[in-house]
Coordinates of C-alpha atoms and ligand atoms in Angstrom, one line a residue:
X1 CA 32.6 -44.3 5.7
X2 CA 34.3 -45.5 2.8
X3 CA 35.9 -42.6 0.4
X4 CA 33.8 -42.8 -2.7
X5 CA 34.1 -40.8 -6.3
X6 CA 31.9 -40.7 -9.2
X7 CA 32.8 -39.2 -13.0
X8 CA 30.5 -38.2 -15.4
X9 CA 32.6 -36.9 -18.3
X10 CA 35.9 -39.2 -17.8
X11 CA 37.8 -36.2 -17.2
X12 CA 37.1 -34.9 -13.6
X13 CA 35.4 -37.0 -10.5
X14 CA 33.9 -35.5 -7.3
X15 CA 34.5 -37.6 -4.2
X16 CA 33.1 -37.4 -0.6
X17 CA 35.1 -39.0 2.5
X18 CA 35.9 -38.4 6.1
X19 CA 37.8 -35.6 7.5
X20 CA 40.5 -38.2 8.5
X21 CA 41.0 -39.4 5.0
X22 CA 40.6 -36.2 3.5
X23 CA 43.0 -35.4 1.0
X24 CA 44.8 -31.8 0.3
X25 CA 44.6 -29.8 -2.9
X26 CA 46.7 -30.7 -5.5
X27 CA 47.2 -34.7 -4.4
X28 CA 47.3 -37.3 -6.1
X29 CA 44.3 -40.4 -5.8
X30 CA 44.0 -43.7 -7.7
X31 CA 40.2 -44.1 -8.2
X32 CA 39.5 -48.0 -8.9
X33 CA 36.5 -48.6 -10.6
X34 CA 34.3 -51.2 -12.6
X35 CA 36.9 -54.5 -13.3
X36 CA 39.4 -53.2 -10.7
X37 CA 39.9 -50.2 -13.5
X38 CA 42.5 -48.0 -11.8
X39 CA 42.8 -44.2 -12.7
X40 CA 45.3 -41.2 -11.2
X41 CA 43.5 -38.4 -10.7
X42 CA 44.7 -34.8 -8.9
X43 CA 42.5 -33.4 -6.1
X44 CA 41.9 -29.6 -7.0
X45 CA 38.7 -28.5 -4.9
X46 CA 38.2 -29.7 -1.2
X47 CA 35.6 -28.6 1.0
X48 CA 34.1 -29.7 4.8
X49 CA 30.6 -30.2 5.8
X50 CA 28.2 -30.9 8.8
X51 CA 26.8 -33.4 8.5
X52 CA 24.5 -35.0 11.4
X53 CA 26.9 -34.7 14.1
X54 CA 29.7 -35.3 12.2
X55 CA 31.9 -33.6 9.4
X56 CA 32.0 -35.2 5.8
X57 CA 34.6 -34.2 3.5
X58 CA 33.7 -33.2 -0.7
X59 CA 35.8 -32.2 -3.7
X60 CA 36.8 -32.6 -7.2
X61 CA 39.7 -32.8 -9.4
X62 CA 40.8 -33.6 -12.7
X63 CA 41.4 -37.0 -14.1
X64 CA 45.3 -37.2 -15.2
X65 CA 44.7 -41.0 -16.5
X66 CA 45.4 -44.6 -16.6
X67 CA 47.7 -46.8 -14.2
X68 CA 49.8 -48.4 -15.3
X69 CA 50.3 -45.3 -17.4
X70 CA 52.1 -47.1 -20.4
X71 CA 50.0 -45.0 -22.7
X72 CA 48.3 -41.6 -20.9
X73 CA 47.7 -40.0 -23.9
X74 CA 45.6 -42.7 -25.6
X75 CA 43.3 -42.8 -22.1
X76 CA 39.9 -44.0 -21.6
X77 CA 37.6 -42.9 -23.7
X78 CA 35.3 -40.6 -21.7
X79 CA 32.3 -42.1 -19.6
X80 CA 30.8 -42.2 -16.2
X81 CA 31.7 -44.4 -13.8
X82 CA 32.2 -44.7 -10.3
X83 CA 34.7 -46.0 -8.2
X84 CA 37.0 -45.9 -4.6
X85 CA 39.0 -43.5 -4.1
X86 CA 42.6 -43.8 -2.2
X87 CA 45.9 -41.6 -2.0
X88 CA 48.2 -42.8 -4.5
X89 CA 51.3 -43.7 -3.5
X90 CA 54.6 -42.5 -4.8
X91 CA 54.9 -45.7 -7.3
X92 CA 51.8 -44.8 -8.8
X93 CA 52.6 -40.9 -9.1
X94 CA 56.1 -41.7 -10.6
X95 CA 54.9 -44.0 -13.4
X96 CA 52.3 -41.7 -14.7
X97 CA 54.7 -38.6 -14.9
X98 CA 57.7 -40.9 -15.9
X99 CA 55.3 -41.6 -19.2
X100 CA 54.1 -38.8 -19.9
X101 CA 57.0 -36.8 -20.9
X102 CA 56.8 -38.7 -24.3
X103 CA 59.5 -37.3 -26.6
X104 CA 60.5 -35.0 -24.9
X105 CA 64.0 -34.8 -22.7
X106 CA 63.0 -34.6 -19.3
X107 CA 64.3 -32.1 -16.7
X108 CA 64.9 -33.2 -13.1
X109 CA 63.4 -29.8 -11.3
X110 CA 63.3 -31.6 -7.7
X111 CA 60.2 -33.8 -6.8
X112 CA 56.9 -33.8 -6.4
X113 CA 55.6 -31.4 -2.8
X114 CA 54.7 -34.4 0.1
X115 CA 56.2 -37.3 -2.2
X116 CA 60.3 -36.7 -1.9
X117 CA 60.6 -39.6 -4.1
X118 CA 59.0 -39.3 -6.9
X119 CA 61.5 -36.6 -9.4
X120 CA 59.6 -33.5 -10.8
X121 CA 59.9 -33.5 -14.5
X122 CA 59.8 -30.8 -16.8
X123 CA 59.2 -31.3 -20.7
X124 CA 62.0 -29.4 -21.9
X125 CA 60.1 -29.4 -25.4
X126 CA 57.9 -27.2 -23.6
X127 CA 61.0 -24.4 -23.0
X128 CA 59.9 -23.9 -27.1
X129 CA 57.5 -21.2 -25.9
X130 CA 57.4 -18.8 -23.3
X131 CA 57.9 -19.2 -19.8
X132 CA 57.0 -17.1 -17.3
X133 CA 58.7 -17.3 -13.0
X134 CA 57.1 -15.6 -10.7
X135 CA 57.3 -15.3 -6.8
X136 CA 57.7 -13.4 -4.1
X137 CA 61.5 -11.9 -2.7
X138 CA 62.9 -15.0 -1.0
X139 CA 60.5 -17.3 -2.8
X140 CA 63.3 -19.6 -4.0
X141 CA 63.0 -17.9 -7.4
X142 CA 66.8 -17.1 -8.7
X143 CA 67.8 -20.9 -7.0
X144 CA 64.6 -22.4 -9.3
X145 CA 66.1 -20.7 -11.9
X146 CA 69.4 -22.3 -11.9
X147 CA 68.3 -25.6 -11.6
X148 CA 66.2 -25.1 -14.8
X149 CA 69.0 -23.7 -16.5
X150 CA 71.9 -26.0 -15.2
X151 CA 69.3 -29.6 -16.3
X152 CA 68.4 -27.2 -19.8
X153 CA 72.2 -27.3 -20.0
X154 CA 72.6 -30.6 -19.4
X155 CA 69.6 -32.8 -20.9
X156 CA 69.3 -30.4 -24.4
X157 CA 71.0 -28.4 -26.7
X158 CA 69.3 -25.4 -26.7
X159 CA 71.5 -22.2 -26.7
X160 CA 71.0 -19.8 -23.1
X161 CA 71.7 -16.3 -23.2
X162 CA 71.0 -14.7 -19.5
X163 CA 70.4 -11.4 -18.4
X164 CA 71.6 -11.4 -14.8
X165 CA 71.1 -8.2 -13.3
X166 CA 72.4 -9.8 -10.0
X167 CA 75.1 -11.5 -10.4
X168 CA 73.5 -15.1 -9.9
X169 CA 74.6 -17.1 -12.5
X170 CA 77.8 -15.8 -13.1
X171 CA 79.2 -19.6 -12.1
X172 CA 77.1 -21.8 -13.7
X173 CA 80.3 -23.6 -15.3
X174 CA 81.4 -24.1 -11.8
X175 CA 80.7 -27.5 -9.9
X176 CA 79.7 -27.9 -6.6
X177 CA 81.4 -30.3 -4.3
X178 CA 80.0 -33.4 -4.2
X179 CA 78.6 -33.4 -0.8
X180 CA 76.8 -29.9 -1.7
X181 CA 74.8 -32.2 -4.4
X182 CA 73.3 -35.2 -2.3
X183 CA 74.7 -37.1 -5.6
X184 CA 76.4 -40.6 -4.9
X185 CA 80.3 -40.6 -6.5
X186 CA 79.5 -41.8 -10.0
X187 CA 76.2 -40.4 -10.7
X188 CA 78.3 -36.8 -9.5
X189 CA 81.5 -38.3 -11.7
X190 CA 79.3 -38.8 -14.5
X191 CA 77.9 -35.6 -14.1
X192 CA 81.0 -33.5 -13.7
X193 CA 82.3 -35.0 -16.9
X194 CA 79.1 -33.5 -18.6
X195 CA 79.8 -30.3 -17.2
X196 CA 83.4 -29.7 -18.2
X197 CA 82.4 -30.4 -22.4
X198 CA 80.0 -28.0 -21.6
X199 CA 81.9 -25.3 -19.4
X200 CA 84.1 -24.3 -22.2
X201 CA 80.7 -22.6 -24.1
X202 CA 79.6 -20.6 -21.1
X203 CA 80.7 -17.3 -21.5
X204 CA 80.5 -14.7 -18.7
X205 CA 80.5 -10.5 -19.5
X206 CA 80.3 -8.0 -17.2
X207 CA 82.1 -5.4 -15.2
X208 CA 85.9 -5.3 -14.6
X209 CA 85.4 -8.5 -12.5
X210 CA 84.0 -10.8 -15.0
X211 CA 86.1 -12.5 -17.4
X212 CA 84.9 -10.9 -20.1
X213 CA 84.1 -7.4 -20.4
X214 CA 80.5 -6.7 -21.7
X215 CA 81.0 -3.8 -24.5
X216 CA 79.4 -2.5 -27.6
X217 CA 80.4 -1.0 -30.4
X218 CA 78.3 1.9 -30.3
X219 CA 78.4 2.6 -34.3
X220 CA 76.4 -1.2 -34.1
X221 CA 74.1 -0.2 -31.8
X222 CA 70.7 0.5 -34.3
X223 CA 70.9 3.8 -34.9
X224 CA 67.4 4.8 -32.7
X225 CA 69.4 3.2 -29.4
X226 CA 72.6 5.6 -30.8
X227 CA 70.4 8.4 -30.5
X228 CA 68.6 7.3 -27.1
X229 CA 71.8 6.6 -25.5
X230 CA 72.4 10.4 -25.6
X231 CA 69.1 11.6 -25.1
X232 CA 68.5 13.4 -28.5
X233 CA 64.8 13.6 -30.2
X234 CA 64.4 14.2 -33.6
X235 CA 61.8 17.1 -33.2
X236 CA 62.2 18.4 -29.8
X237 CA 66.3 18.2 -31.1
X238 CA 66.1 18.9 -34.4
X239 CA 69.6 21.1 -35.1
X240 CA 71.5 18.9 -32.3
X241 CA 70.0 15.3 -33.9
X242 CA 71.1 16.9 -36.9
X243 CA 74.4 17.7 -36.6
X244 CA 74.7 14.9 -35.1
X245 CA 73.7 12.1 -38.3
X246 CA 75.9 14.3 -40.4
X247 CA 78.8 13.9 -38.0
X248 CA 78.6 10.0 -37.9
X249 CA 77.8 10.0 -42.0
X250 CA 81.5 11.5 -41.9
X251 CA 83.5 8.6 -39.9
X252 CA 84.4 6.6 -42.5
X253 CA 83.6 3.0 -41.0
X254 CA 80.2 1.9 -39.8
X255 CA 80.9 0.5 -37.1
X256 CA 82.7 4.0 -35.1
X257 CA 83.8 3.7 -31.7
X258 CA 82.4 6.6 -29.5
X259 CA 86.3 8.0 -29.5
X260 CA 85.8 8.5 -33.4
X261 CA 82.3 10.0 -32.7
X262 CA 84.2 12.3 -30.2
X263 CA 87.1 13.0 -32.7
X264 CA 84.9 13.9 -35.9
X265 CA 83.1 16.6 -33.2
X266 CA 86.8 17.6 -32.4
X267 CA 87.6 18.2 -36.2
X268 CA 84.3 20.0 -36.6
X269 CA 83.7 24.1 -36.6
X270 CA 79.7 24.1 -36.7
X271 CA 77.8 24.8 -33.8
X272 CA 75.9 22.3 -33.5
X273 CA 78.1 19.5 -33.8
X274 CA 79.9 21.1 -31.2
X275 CA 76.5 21.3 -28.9
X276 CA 76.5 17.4 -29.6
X277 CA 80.0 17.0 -28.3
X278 CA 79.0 18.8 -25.0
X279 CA 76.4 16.5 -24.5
X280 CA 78.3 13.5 -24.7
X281 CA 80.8 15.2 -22.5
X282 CA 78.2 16.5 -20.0
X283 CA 76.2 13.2 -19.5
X284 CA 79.1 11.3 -19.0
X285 CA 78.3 8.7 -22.0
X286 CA 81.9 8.9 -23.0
X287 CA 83.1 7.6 -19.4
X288 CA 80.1 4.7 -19.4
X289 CA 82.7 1.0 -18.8
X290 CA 80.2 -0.7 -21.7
X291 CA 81.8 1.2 -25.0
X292 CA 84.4 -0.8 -26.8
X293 CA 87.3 0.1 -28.5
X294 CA 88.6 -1.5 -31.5
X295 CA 87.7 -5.7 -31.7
X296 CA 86.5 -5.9 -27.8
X297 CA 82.8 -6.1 -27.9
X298 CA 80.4 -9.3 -26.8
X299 CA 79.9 -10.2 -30.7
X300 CA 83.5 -9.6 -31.5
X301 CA 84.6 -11.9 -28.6
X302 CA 81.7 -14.4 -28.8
X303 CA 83.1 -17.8 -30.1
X304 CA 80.4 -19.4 -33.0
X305 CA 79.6 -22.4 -30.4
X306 CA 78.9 -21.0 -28.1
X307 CA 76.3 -22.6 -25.5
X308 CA 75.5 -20.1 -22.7
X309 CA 75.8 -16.6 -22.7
X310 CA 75.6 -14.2 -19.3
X311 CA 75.3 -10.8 -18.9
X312 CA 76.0 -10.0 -15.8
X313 CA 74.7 -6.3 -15.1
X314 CA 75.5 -7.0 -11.2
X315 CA 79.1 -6.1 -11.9
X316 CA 79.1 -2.8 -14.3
X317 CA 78.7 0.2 -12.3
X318 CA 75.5 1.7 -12.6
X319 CA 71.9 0.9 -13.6
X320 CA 72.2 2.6 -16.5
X321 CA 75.0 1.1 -18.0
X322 CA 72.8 -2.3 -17.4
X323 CA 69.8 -0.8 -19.6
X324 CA 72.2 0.2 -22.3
X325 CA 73.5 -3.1 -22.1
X326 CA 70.7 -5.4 -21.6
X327 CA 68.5 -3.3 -25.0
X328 CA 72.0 -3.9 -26.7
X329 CA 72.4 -7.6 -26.3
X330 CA 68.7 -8.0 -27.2
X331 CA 69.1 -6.1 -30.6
X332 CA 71.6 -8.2 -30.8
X333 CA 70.0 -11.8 -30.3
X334 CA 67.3 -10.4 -32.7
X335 CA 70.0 -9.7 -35.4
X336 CA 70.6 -12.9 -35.1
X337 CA 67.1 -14.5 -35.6
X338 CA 67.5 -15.7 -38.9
X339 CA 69.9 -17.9 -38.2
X340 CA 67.2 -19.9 -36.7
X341 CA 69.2 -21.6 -34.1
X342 CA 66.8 -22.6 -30.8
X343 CA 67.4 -20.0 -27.9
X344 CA 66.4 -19.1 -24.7
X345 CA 66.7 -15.2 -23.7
X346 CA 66.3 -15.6 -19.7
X347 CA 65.5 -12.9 -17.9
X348 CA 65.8 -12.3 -14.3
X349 CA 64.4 -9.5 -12.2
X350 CA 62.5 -9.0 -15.8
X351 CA 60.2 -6.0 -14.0
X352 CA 63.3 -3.7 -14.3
X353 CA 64.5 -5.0 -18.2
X354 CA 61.0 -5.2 -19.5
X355 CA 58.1 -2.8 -17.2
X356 CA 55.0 -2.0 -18.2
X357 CA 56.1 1.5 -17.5
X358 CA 59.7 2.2 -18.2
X359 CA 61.4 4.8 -16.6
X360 CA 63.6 5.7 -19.0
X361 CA 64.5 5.6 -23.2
X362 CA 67.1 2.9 -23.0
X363 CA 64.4 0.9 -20.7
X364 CA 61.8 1.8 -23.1
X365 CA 63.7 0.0 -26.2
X366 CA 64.8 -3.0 -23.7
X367 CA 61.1 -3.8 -23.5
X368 CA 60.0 -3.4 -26.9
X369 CA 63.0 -5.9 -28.2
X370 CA 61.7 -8.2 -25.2
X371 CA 58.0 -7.2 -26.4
X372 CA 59.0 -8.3 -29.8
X373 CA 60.4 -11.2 -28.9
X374 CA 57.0 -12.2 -27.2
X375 CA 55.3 -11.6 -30.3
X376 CA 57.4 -13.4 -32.8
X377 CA 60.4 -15.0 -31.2
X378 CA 58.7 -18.5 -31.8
X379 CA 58.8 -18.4 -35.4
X380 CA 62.5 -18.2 -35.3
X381 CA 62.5 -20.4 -32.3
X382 CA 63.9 -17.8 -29.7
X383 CA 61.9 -18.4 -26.2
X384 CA 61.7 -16.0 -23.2
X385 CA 62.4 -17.4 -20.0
X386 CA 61.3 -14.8 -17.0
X387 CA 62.0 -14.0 -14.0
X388 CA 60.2 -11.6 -11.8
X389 CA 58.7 -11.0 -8.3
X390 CA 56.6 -7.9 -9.5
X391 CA 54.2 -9.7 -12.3
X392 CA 51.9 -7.0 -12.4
X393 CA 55.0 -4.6 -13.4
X394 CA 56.1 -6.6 -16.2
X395 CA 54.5 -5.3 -19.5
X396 CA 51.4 -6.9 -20.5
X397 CA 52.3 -8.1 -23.9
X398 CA 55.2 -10.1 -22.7
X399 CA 52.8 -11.6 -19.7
X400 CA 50.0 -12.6 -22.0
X401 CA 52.4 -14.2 -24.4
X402 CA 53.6 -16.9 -21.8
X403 CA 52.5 -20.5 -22.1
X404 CA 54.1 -21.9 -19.4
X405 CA 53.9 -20.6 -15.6
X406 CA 56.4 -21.5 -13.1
X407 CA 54.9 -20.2 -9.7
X408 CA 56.4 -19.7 -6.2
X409 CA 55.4 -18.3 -2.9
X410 CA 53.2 -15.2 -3.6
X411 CA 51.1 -13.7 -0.7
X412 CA 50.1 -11.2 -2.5
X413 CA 46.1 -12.0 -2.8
X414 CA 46.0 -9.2 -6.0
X415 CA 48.6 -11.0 -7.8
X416 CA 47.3 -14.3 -7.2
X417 CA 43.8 -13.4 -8.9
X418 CA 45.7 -11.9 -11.4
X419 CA 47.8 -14.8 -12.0
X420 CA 44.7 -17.0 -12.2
X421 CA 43.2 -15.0 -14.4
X422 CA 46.4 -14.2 -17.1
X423 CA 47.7 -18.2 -16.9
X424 CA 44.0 -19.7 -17.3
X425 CA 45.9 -23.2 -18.4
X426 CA 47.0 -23.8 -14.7
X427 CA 44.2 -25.1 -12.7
X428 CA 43.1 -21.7 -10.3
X429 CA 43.2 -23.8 -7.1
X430 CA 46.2 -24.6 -7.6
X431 CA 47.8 -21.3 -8.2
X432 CA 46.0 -20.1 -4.8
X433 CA 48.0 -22.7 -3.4
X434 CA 51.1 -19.9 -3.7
X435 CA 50.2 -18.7 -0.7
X436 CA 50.9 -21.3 1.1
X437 CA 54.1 -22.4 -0.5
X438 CA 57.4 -23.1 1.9
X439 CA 61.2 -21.6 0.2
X440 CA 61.9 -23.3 -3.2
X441 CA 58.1 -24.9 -3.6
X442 CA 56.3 -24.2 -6.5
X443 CA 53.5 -25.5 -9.3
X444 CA 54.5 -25.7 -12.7
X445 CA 51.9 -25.4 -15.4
X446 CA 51.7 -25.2 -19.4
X447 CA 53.9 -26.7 -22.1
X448 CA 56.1 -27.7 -19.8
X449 CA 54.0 -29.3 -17.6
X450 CA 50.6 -30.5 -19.4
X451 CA 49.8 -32.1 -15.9
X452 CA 50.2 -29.5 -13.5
X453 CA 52.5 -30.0 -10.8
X454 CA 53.4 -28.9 -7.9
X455 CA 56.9 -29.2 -6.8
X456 CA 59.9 -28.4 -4.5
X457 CA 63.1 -28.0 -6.6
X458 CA 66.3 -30.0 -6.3
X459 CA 69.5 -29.1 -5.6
X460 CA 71.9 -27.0 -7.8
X461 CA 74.3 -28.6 -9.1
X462 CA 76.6 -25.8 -9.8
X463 CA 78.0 -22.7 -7.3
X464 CA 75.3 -19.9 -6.8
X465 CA 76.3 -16.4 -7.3
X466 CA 75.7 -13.5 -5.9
X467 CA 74.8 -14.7 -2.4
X468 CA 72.3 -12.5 0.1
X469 CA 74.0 -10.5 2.6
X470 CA 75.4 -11.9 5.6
X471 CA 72.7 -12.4 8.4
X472 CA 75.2 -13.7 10.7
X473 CA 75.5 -10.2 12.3
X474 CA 72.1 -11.2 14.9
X475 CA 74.2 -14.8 16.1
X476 CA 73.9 -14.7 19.8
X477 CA 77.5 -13.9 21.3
Ligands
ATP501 N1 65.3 -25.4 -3.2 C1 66.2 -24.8 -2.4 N2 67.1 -25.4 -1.6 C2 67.9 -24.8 -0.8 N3 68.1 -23.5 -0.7 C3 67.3 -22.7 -1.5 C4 66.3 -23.3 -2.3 N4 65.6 -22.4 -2.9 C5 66.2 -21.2 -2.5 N5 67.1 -21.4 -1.6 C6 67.9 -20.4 -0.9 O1 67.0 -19.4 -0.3 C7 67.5 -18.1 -0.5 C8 66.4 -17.3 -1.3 O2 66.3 -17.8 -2.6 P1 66.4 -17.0 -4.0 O3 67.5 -16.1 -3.9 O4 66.4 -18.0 -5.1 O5 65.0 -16.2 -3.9 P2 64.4 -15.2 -4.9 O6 62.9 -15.6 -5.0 O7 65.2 -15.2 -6.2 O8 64.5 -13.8 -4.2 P3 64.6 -12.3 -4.8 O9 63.2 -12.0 -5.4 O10 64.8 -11.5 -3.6 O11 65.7 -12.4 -5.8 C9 68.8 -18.2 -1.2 O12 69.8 -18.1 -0.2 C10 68.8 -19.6 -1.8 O13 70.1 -20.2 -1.7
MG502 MG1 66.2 -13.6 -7.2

């Protein structure tokens, strides 16, 4: 039986062939038609029949356009036609995808899933709205990640500021060896040139084993985050909260130190004040590694040029510190909004910066900044770029602002319907495909990808951090 398709509308076909010809969900297929006409299409819906005694094989897809692709976007104008249908082969997938990135830079993710030569591009235009990673622990997620980040790097000019609660990207200004890339010496030459103008705007801050402390001044923290960061409420509070505006309305600089909000309580006889000096005593604020001194915090240290910033919460010593931190740097980037200079706030394991349902006040600000940003980062062109294995515990205004969907292995049936459902720009077919996704596969959808692809990411370029645990401890003897 030959394998034959039919369009009505120019934009999808149906096709029927033999279970030996059949071809998977989410594959490509040149459909010739009328005067050797040839069009790409993408399989998205297969299913097998009796038929007689034998099985026939149906589906659909969606018609991607042209070949050669010189111009996809000015395709056919829509009609019916019918035509044969074949798999494409890798020459045919890369010339359609090499077009269509248009103006756009285009980021080298890895290549396309069962055609290892033909490169997976990214629009990185499409990085100008929001992005949203998603996967399952072991998925491939945090590597995916740095590959975006290191070709973002690379290919645009786009400022990164990272919230790394693991430690993973603490070395993104370090190369790999060149065997560790699969890159031939001058491509990898060429390369690490790129990479050292770059290195000298990534700026790491974290614990004591970073090489930059990550501090805040806590007289520039917004005086609500002041006020969380020690637990007092206005009402249930009153007298405490009290005493303590009027104490910091008595340091003379604005931006006080917590050793000057300790020292005015010191110098003070009224009760309350002194109630407030006990609490900052009693929960341990004072002792917290994140509270600069004089001149030592992020936006003190932070040169003007700079390209890339991480936070790396893996390093300070306790979860708290992080969710001080993290709701700090965000005010922060938001301060700086109208500047209007194109950035990317990435955040990884984003169910603990920005939940649906935080468990505490300084978690609670951290996602309304990140909640904000959603909402009207775009306008002053500052993007979110999340990370998260959990997407139904990241809040729900974030998740329904994303554009663009970056999906990895997910077993989870729930969170693939859900998925479906939230992301309706990525084809559902595909996304159901998760399930069946091997380590560092995934389908990319949205701005970034206005033909859904699926993929398997490249190599990094650069030295992961934060590596897993040793499993090495099960070798045989
Ligand atoms: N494309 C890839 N090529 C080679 N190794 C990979 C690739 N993707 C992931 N890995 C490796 O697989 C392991 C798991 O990947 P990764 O840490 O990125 O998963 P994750 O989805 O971030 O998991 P978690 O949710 O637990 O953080 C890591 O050791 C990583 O180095
Ligand atoms: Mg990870």
């Amino acid at each position: 039986m030959t394998a034959s398709a039919y369009s009505i509308d120019g934009r999808t076909f149906t096709f029927e062939t033999s279970l030996d010809q059949a071809f998977p969900t989410g594959s490509y297929v040149t459909l010739t038609g009328p005067e050797d006409h040839v069009r790409l299409g993408q399989v998205l819906r297969v299913s097998v029949e009796a038929d007689g005694g034998g099985r026939v094989v149906t589906g659909r897809g969606n018609l991607l356009g042209d070949l050669p692709a010189a111009d996809a976007d000015a395709a056919a104008e829509p009609h019916a036609f019918e035509a044969v249908i074949a798999a494409a082969d890798h020459h045919a997938v890369a010339s359609h995808f090499g077009a269509r990135t248009g103006s756009s830079a285009a980021l080298a993710l890895g290549s396309i899933q069962r055609m290892p030569a033909v490169p997976a591009l990214l629009h990185a235009k499409g990085f100008g709205r929001h992005t949203f990673l998603c996967g399952q622990s072991g998925s491939g997620k945090t590597y995916t990640l740095g590959v975006v980040l290191e070709r973002l790097l690379l290919e645009t000019d786009i400022r990164i500021a990272t919230i790394d609660p693991n430690s993973d990207y603490v070395n993104l200004e370090s190369m790999r060896p060149q065997a560790d890339t699969g890159l031939p010496g001058d491509e990898y030459e060429a390369l690490a040139t790129r990479f050292a103008s770059e290195a000298p705007r990534i700026h790491v801050f974290g614990g004591e084993s970073a090489p930059h402390r990550l501090r805040a001044t806590y007289g520039r923290l917004s005086f609500r985050q002041q006020t969380m960061v020690l637990g007092l409420d206005p009402i249930a509070d009153a007298e405490e909260y009290n005493a303590f505006v009027r104490t910091v309305r008595s340091i003379e600089t604005p931006e006080y130190t917590l050793d000057d909000v300790m020292a005015a309580v010191r110098a003070s006889f009224d009760d309350d004040v002194r109630r407030v000096g006990l609490r900052i005593q009693n929960l341990g604020v004072a002792d917290q590694s994140i509270w600069a001194g004089r001149e030592e915090a992020v936006m003190d240290v932070l040169p003007e040029d700079w390209r890339m910033l991480v936070a790396d919460l893996g390093s300070l010593p306790s979860a708290q510190e992080g969710s001080i931190a993290a709701a700090a740097l965000l005010g922060f980037l938001w301060e700086q909004r109208h500047h209007r200079r194109p950035l990317i706030v990435v955040i990884d394991e984003a169910h603990n910066v920005c939940p649906q349902d935080p468990i505490d006040a300084n978690q609670a600000l951290a996602t309304e900044h990140v909640v904000r940003i959603a909402g009207e980062g775009r306008k002053y062109g500052i993007y979110l770029l999340l990370s998260t294995q959990r997407p139904s515990k990241v809040h729900r205004n974030v998740l329904s602002q994303c554009d663009n969907l970056l999906l990895m292995r997910m077993n989870s049936a729930a969170d693939i319907a859900t998925l479906a459902e939230t992301f309706s720009f990525a084809p559902t077919p595909l996304v159901e495909q998760a399930a069946g996704f091997q380590l560092g596969e995934g389908l990319a959808a949205g701005k970034i990808a206005p033909d859904p692809l699926l993929f398997k990411s490249g190599r990094r370029f650069t030295v992961e951090g934060g590596s897993d645990v040793s499993s090495r401890w099960a070798d045989p003897r």
